[in-house]
Short mmCIF file of C-alpha atoms in Angstrom, two decimals:
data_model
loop_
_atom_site.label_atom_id
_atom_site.label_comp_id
_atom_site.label_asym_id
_atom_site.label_seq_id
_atom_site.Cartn_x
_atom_site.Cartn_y
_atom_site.Cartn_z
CA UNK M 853 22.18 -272.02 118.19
CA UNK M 854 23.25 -268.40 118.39
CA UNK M 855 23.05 -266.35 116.01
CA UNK M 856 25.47 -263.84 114.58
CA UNK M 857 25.06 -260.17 115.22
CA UNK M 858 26.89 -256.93 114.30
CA UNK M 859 27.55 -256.02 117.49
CA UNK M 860 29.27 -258.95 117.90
CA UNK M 861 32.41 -257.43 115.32
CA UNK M 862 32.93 -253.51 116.78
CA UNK M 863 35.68 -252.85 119.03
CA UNK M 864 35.68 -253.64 122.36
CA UNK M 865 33.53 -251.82 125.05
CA UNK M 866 35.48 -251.32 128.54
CA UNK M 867 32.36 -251.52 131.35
CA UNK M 868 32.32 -250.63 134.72
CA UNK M 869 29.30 -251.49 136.63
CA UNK M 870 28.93 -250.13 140.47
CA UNK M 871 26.60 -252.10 142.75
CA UNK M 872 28.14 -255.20 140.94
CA UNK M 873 26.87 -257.80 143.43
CA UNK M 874 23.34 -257.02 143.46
CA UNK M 875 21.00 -259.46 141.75
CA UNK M 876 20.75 -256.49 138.69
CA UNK M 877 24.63 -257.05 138.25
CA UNK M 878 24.83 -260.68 138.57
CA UNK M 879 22.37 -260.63 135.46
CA UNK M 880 24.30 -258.43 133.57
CA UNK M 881 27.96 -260.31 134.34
CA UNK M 882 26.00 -263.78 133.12
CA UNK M 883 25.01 -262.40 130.01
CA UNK M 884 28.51 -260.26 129.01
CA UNK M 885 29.67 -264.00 128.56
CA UNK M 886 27.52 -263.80 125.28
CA UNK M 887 28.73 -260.41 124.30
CA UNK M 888 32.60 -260.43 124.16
CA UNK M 889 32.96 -257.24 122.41
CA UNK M 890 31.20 -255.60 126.31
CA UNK M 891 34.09 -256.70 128.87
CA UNK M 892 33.87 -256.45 132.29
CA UNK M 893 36.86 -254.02 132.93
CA UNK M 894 35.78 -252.77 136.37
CA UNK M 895 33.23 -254.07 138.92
CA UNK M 896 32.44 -251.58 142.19
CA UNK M 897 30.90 -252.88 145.39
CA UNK M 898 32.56 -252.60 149.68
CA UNK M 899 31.55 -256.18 149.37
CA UNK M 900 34.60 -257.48 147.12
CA UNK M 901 34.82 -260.71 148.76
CA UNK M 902 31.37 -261.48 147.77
CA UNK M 903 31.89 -259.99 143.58
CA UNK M 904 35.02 -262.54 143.69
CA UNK M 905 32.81 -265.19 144.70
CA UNK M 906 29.84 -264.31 142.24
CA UNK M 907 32.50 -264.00 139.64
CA UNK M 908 33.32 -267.83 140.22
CA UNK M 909 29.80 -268.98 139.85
CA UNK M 910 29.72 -267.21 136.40
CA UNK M 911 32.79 -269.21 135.48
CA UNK M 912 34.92 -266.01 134.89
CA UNK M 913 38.35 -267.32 135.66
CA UNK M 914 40.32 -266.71 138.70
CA UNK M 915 43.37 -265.34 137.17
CA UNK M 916 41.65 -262.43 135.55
CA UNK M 917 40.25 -261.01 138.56
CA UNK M 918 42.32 -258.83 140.68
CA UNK M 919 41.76 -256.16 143.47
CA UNK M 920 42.91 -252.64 143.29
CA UNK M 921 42.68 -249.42 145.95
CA UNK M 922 44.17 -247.05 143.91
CA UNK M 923 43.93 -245.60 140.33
CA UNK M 924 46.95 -246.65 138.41
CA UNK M 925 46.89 -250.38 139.81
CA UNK M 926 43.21 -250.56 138.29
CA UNK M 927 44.67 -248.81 135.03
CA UNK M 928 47.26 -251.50 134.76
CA UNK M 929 44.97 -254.12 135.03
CA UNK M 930 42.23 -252.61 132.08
CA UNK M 931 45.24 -252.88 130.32
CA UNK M 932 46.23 -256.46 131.13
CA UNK M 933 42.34 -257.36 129.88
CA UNK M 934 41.82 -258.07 133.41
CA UNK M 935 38.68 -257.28 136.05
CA UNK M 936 39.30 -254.89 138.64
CA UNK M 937 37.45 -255.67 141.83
CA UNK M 938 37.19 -252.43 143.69
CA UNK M 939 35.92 -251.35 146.99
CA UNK M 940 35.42 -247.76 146.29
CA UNK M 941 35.00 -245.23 143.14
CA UNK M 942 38.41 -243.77 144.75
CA UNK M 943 40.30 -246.26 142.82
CA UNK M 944 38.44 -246.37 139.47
CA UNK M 945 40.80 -244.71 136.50
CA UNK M 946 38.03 -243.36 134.31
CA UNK M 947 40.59 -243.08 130.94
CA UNK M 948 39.73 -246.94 130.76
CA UNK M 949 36.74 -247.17 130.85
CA UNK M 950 33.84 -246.23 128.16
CA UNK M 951 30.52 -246.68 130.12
CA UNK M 952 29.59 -246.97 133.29
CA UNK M 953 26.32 -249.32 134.04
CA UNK M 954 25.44 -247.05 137.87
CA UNK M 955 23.27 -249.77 139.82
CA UNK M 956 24.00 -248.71 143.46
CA UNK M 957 20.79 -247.97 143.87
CA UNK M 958 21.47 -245.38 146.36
CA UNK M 959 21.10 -241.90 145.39
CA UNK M 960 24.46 -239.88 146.98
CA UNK M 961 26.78 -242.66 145.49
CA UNK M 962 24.92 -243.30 142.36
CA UNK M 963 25.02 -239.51 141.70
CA UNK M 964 28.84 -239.37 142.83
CA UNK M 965 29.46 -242.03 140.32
CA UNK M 966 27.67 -240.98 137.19
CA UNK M 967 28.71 -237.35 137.74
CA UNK M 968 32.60 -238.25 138.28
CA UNK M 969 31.62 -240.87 135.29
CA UNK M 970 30.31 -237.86 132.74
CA UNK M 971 33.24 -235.07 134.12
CA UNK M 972 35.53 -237.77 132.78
CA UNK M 973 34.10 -238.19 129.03
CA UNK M 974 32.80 -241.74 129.87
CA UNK M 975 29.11 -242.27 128.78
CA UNK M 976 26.45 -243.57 132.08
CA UNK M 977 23.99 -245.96 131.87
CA UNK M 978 21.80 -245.57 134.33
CA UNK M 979 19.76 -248.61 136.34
CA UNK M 980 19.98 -246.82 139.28
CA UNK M 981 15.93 -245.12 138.92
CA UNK M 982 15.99 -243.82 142.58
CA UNK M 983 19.41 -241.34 141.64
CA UNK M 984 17.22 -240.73 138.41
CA UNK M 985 14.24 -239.57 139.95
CA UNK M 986 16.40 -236.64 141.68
CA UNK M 987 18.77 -236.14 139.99
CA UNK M 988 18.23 -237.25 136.08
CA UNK M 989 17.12 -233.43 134.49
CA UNK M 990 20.86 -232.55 135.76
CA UNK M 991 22.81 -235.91 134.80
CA UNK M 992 20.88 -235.51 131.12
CA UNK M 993 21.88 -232.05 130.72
CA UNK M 994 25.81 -232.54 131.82
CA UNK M 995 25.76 -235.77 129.47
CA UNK M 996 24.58 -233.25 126.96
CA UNK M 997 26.43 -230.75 127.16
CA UNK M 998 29.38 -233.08 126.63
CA UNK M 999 28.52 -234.87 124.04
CA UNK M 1000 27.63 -238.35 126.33
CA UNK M 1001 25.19 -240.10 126.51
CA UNK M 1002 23.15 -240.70 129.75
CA UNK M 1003 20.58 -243.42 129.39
CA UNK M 1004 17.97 -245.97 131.59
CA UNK M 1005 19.51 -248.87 131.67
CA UNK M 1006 17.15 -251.44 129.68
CA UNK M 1007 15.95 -254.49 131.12
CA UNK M 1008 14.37 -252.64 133.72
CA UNK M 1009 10.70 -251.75 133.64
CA UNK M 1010 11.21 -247.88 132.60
CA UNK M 1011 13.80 -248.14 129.85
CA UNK M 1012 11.72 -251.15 128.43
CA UNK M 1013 8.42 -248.82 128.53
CA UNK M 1014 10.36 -246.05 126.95
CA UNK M 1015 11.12 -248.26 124.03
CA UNK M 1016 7.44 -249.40 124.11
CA UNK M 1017 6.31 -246.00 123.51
CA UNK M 1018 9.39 -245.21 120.95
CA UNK M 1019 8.08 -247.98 118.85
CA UNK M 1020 4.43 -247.04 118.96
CA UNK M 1021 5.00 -243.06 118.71
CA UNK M 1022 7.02 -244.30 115.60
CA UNK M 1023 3.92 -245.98 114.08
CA UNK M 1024 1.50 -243.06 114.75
CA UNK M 1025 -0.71 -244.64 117.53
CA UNK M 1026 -2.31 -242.02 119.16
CA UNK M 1027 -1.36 -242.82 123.65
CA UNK M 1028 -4.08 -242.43 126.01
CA UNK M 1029 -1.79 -244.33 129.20
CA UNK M 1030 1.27 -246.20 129.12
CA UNK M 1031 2.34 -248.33 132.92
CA UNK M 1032 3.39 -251.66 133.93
CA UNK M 1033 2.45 -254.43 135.85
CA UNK M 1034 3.34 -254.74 139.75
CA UNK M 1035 6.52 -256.92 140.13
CA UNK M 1036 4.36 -260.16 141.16
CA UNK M 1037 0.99 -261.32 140.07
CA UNK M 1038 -1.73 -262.23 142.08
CA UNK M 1039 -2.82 -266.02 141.20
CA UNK M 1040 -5.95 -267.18 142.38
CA UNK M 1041 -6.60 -270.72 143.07
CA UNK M 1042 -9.95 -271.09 141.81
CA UNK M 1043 -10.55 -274.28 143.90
CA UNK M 1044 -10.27 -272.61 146.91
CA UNK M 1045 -10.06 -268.84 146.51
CA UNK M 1046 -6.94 -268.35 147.84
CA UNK M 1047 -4.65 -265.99 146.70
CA UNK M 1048 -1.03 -265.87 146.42
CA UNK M 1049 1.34 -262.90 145.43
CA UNK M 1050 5.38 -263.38 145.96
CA UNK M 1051 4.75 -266.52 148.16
CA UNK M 1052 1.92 -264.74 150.54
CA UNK M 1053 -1.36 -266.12 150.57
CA UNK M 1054 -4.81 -264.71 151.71
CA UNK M 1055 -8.28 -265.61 151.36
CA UNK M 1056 -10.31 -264.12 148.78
CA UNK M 1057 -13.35 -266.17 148.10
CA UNK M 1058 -14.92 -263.02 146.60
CA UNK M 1059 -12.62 -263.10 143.29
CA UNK M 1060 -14.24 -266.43 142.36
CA UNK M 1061 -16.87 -264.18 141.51
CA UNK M 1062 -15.16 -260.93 140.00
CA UNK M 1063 -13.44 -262.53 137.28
CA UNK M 1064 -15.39 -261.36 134.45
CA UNK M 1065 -14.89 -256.98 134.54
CA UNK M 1066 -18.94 -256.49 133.95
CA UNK M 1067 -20.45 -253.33 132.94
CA UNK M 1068 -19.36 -252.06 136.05
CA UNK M 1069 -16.01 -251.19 135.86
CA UNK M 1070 -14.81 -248.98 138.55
CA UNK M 1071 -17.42 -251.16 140.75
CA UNK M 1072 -15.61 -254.75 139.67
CA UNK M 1073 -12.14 -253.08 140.21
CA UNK M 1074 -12.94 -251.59 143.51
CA UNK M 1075 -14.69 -254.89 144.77
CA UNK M 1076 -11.26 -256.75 143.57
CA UNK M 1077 -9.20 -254.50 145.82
CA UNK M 1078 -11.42 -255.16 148.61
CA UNK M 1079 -11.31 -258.87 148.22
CA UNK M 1080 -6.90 -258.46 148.41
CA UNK M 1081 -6.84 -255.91 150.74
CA UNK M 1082 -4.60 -257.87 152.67
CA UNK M 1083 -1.65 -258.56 150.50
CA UNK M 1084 1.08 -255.12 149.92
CA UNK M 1085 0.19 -254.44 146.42
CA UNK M 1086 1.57 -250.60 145.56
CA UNK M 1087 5.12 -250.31 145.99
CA UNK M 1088 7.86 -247.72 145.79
CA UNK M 1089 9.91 -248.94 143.67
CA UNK M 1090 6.98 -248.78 141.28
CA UNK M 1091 6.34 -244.98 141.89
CA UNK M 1092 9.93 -244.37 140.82
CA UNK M 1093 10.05 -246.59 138.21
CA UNK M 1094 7.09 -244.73 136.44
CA UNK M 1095 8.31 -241.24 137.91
CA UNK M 1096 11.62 -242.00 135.54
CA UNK M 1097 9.29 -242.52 132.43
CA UNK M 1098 7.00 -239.51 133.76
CA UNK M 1099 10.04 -237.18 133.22
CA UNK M 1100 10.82 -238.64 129.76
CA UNK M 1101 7.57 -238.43 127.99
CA UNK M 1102 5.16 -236.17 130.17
CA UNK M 1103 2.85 -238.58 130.65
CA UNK M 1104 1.36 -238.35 134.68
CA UNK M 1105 -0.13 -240.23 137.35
CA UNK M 1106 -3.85 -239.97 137.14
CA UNK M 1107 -4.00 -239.95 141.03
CA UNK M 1108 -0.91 -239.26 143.10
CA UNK M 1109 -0.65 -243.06 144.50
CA UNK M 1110 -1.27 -244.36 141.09
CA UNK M 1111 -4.72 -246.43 140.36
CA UNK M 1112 -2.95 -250.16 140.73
CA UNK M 1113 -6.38 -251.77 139.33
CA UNK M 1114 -6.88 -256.06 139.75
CA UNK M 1115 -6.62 -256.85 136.27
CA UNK M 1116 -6.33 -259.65 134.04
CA UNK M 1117 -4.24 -258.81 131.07
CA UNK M 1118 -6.80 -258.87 128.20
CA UNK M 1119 -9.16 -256.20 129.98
CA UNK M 1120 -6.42 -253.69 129.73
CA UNK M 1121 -8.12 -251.64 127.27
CA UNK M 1122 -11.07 -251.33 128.93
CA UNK M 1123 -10.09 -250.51 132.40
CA UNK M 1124 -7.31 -247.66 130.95
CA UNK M 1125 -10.25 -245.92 128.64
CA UNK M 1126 -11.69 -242.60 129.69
CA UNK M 1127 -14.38 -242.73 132.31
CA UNK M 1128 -16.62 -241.56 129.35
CA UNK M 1129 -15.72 -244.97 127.56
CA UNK M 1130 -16.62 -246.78 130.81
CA UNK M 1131 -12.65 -246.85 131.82
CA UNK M 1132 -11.04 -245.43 135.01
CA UNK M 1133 -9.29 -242.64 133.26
CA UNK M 1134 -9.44 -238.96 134.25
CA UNK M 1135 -7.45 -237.49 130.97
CA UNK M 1136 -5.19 -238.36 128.42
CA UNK M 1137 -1.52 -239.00 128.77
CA UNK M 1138 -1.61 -241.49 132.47
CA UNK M 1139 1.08 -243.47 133.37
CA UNK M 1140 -0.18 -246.41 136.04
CA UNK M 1141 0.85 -250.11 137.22
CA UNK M 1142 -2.00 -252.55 137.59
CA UNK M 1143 -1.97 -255.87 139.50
CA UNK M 1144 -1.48 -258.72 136.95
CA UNK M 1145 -4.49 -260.98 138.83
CA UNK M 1146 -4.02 -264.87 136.86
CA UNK M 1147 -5.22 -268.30 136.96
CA UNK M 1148 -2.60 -271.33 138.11
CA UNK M 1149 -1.10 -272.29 134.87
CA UNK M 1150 -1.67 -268.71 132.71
CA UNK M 1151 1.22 -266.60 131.45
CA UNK M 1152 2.51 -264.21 134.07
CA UNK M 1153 3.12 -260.19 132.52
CA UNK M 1154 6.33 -260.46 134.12
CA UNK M 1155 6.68 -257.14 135.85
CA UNK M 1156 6.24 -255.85 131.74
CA UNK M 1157 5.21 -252.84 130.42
CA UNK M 1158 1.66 -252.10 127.92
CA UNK M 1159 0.51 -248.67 126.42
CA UNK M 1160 -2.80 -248.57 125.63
CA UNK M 1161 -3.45 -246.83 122.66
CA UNK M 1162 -6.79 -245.30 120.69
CA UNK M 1163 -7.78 -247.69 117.61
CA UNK M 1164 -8.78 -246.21 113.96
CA UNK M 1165 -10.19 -247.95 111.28
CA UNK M 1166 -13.09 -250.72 112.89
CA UNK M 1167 -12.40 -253.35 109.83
CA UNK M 1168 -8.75 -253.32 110.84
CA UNK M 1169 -9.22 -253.35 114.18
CA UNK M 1170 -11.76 -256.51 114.57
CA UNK M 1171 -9.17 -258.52 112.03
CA UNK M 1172 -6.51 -257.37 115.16
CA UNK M 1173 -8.76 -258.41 117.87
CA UNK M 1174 -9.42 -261.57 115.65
CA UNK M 1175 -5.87 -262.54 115.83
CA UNK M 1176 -5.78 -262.41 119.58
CA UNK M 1177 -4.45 -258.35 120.24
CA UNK M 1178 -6.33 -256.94 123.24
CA UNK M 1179 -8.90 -254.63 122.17
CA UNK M 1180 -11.28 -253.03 124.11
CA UNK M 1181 -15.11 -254.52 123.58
CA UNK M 1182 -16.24 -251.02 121.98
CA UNK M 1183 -13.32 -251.41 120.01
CA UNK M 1184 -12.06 -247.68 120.59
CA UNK M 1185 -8.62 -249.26 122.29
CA UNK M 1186 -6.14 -251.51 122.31
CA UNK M 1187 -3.23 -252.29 124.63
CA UNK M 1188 -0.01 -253.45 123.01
CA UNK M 1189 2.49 -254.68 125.99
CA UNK M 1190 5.89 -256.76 126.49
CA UNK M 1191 5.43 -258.90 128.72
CA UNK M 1192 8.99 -258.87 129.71
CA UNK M 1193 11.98 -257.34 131.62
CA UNK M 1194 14.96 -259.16 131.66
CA UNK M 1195 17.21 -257.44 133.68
CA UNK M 1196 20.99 -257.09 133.18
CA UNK M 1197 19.93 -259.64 129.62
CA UNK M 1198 19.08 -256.52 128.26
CA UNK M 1199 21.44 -254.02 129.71
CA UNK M 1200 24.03 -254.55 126.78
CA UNK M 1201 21.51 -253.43 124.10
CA UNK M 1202 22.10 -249.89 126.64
CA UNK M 1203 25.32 -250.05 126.20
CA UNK M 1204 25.91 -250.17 122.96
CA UNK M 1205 23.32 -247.48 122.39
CA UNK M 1206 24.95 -245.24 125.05
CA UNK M 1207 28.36 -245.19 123.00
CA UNK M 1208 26.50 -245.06 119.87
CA UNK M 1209 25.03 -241.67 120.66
CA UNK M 1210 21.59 -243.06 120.11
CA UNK M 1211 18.76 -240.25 120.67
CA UNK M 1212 17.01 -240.44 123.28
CA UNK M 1213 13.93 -238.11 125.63
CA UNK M 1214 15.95 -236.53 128.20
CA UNK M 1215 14.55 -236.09 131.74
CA UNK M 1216 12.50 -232.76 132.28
CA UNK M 1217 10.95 -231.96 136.11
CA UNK M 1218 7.53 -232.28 135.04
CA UNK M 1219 6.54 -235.18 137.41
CA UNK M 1220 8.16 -235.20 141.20
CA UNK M 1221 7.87 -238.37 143.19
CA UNK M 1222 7.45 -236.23 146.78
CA UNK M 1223 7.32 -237.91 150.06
CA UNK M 1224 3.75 -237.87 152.09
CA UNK M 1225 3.65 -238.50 155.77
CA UNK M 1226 1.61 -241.99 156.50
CA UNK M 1227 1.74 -241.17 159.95
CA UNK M 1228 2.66 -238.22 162.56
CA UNK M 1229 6.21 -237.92 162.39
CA UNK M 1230 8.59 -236.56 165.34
CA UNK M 1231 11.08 -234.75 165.50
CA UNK M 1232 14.68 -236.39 164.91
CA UNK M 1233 13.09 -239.10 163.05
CA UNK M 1234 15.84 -240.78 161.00
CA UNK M 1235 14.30 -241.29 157.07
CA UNK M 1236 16.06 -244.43 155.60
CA UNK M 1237 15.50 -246.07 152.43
CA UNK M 1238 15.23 -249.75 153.49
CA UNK M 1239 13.88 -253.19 152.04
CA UNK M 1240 13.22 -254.80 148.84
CA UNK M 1241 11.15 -252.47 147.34
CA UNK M 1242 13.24 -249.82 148.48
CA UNK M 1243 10.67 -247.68 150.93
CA UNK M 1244 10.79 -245.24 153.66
CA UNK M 1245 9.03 -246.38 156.99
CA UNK M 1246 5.83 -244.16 157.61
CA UNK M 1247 6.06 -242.37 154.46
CA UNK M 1248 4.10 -242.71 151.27
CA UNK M 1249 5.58 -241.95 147.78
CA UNK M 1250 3.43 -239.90 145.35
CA UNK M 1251 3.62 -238.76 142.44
CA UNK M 1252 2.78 -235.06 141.62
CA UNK M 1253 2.72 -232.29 139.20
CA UNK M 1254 5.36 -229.19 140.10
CA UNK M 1255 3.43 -227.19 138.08
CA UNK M 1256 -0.04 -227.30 140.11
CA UNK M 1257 1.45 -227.69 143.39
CA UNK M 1258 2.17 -224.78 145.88
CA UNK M 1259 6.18 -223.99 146.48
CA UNK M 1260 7.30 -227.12 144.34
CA UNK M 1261 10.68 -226.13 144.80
CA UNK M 1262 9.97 -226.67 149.09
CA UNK M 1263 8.93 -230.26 148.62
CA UNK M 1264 11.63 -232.70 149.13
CA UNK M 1265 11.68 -235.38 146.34
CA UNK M 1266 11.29 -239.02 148.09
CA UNK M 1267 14.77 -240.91 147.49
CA UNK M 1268 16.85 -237.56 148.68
CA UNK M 1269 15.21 -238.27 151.89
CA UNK M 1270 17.69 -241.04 152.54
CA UNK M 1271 19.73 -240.92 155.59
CA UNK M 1272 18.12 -237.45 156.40
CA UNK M 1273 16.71 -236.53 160.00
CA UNK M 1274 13.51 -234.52 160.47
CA UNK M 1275 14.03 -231.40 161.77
CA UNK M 1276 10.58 -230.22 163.03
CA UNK M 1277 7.57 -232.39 163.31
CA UNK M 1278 5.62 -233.63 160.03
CA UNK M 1279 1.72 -234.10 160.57
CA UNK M 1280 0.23 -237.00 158.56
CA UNK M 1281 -1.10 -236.40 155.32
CA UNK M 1282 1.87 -233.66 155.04
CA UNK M 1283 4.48 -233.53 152.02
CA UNK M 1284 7.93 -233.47 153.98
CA UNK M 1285 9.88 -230.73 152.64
CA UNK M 1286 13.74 -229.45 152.33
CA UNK M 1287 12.97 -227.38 155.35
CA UNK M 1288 11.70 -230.30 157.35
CA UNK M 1289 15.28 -232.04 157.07
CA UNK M 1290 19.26 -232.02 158.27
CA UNK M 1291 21.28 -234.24 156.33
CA UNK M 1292 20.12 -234.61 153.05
CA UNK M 1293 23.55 -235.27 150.35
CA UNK M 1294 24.73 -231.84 149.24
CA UNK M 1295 25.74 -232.48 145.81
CA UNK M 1296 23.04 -234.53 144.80
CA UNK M 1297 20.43 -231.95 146.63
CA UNK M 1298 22.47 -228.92 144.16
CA UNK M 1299 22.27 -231.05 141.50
CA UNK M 1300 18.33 -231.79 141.84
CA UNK M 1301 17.94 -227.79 142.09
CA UNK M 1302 19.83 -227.39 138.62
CA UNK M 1303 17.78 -230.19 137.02
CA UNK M 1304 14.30 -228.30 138.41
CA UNK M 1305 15.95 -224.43 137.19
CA UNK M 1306 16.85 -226.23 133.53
CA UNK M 1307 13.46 -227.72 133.39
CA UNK M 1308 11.51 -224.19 134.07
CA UNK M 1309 13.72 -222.21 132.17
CA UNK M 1310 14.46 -223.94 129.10
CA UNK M 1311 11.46 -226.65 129.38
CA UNK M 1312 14.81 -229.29 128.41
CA UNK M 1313 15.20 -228.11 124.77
CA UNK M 1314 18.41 -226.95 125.00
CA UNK M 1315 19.76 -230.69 125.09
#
């Protein structure tokens, strides 16, 4: 049974989506088969041969996809209702198309797209976090400026964490940290204390006896990490994500690498209180990711999202915690979370809200995810952005402050780095800078400059 909705009756939407056969896109082109008023109009990726055969697993018929290396052929086929299959931007005719869904991942061509995307009057959704994290204060301000919209594409963790914090700035909850779980929990087989995260297993006999937090927070927490040190917990991908909801609501990382604390879901609100509380929390306003640790057989988070907010009134709090929310045992928190993100399922909610002009936090440089040598780095070292988490060899991503950090506008923010070649040597511990590099994309490096000058000057409020 489906149910009718609203958005079901409006006009039509024309879409197109670049990185289209990534696993974000194949989610999004199953679900636009339940929302016919979103079509499909133009789908970007070099690998056409492999969209065309995506396309026939989703059932879309043969006869409406076609390929097209030039402008007017992919303008004739918008008009025949037809998908254009394209191998290159160079072909796209923006006058049919509305939004653009940007999911390249990658940040030159991401920021090529959305910026051609916005100069042509056609709204950008953005899934794309690593072009965000460079280049978003600019994108947010040309969208503006326009009268576009440029929005995080939900489904993924930071657009979903946005509306988290939407919803509970709407209700008057006061935020003390808002974050999200790693991408893959760590289950513990409590048979043999074994643990397994994404299919790798360790021993960790030690958990068997760290599953209740104790009085001892930071001690239990730091004990946990000991006990997994052997599985890759913290990744990239996760620094960006949260750098992209950093910008939006000027929340921070507590510590540069973010805290990523073993936890079980329902001691949330006692592991993000202030240390004062007995919590792990420096200040107000900290944006983290935890590792979701679970029995065989418990709900996973889901790679979702949780804020964890201050409580009021005692009576009403107890009925909450009586009723199964997650309140902290002293009963001064509570963390409310999704745990959810669906992917390209949720994407269309974006794009309706993109050509609905829905408001939204723009992007402000308060929060820059820099680059930190892991190791001495030579000279003509090539930086490339590699992997499944997306991550730079040797080179740790952290989050930082501009404002308390010496010559912000030197340090080279992390996904820019891509494709660049070092310069001069980089010592370990180091934050690579602009100087360090050759090769960095020129547009997208001019753009990240405007987005840092708009964020000083006008602190964003001129959008």
């Amino acid at each position: 049974m489906i149910l009718n909705h609203v958005s079901r009756t409006r006009a039509s939407l024309r879409v197109a989506l670049t990185g289209a056969n990534g696993g974000y896109g194949r989610t999004f082109l199953a679900q636009l088969a339940l929302t016919p008023e979103i079509r499909p109009a133009v789908l970007v990726d070099p690998d056409v041969a492999g969209v065309r055969r995506m396309l026939d697993e989703l059932g879309y018929p043969a006869e409406r996809v076609a390929e097209s290396a030039d402008p007017a052929t992919t303008a004739r086929l918008v008009e025949q209702d037809r998908i254009a299959l394209l191998a290159s931007a160079d072909a796209l005719d923006w006058a049919g198309v509305d939004v653009l869904v940007e999911a390249c991942g990658r940040v030159a061509a991401g920021f090529g797209y959305a910026a051609a995307a916005l100069g042509h009057g056609t709204h950008v959704v953005m899934v794309s976090k690593e072009v965000d994290t460079v280049v978003g204060a600019d994108l947010g301000a040309r969208a503006a400026a326009n009268g576009l919209s440029y929005l995080p594409g939900d489904g993924d963790q930071p657009a979903n964490l946005l509306r988290l914090v939407d919803w509970i700035s709407a209700v008057g909850l006061d935020i003390v940290a808002i974050g999200k779980s790693g991408e893959y929990d760590l289950e513990l087989d409590p048979a043999g204390g074994r643990v397994t995260q994404a299919g790798v297993t360790v021993e960790a006999p030690a958990l068997l006896d760290l599953l209740e937090l104790g009085d001892d927070v930071a001690g239990t927490l730091a004990r946990r990490a000991d006990a997994v040190r052997g599985l890759k917990r913290a990744a990239a991908a996760d620094s960006c994500e949260m750098t992209v909801v950093a910008t939006r609501t000027g929340t921070s990382a507590d510590v540069e690498a973010m805290h990523y604390p073993v936890a079980r879901i329902a001691e949330l609100a006692d592991i993000y209180a202030a240390r004062e509380d007995g919590g792990i929390l420096t200040h107000d306003g900290v944006v983290d990711v935890f590792s979701a640790l679970r029995l065989p057989g418990e709900a996973s988070f889901a790679g979702g999202v949780f804020a964890v907010v201050r409580t009021g009134d005692p009576v009403t709090w107890e009925l909450l915690r009586g009723k199964g929310h997650v309140i902290s045992r002293d009963g001064k928190y509570a963390c409310i979370y999704w745990p959810y993100h669906y992917m390209g399922v949720e994407t269309p909610l974006t794009v309706h809200a993109a050509v609905d002009r829905v408001p939204a936090l723009p992007a402000r440089w308060t929060t820059l995810l820099a680059a930190r040598a892991a190791a001495d780095l030579a000279v003509g070292t090539t930086l490339r952005v590699e992997g499944h988490h997306h991550e730079i060899a040797g080179v740790a991503p952290v989050m930082i402050d501009p404002a308390e950090t010496a010559a912000p506008y030197a340090i080279a923010p992390y996904y820019l780095l891509d494709g660049a070649r070092l310069a001069r040597p980089v010592a370990a511990g180091t934050l690579i800078g602009l100087a360090d590099v050759d090769g960095v994309d020129a547009p997208a490096l001019a753009a990240y400059l405007a987005g840092t000058a708009r964020t000083t000057t006008t602190n964003g409020d001129d959008r």
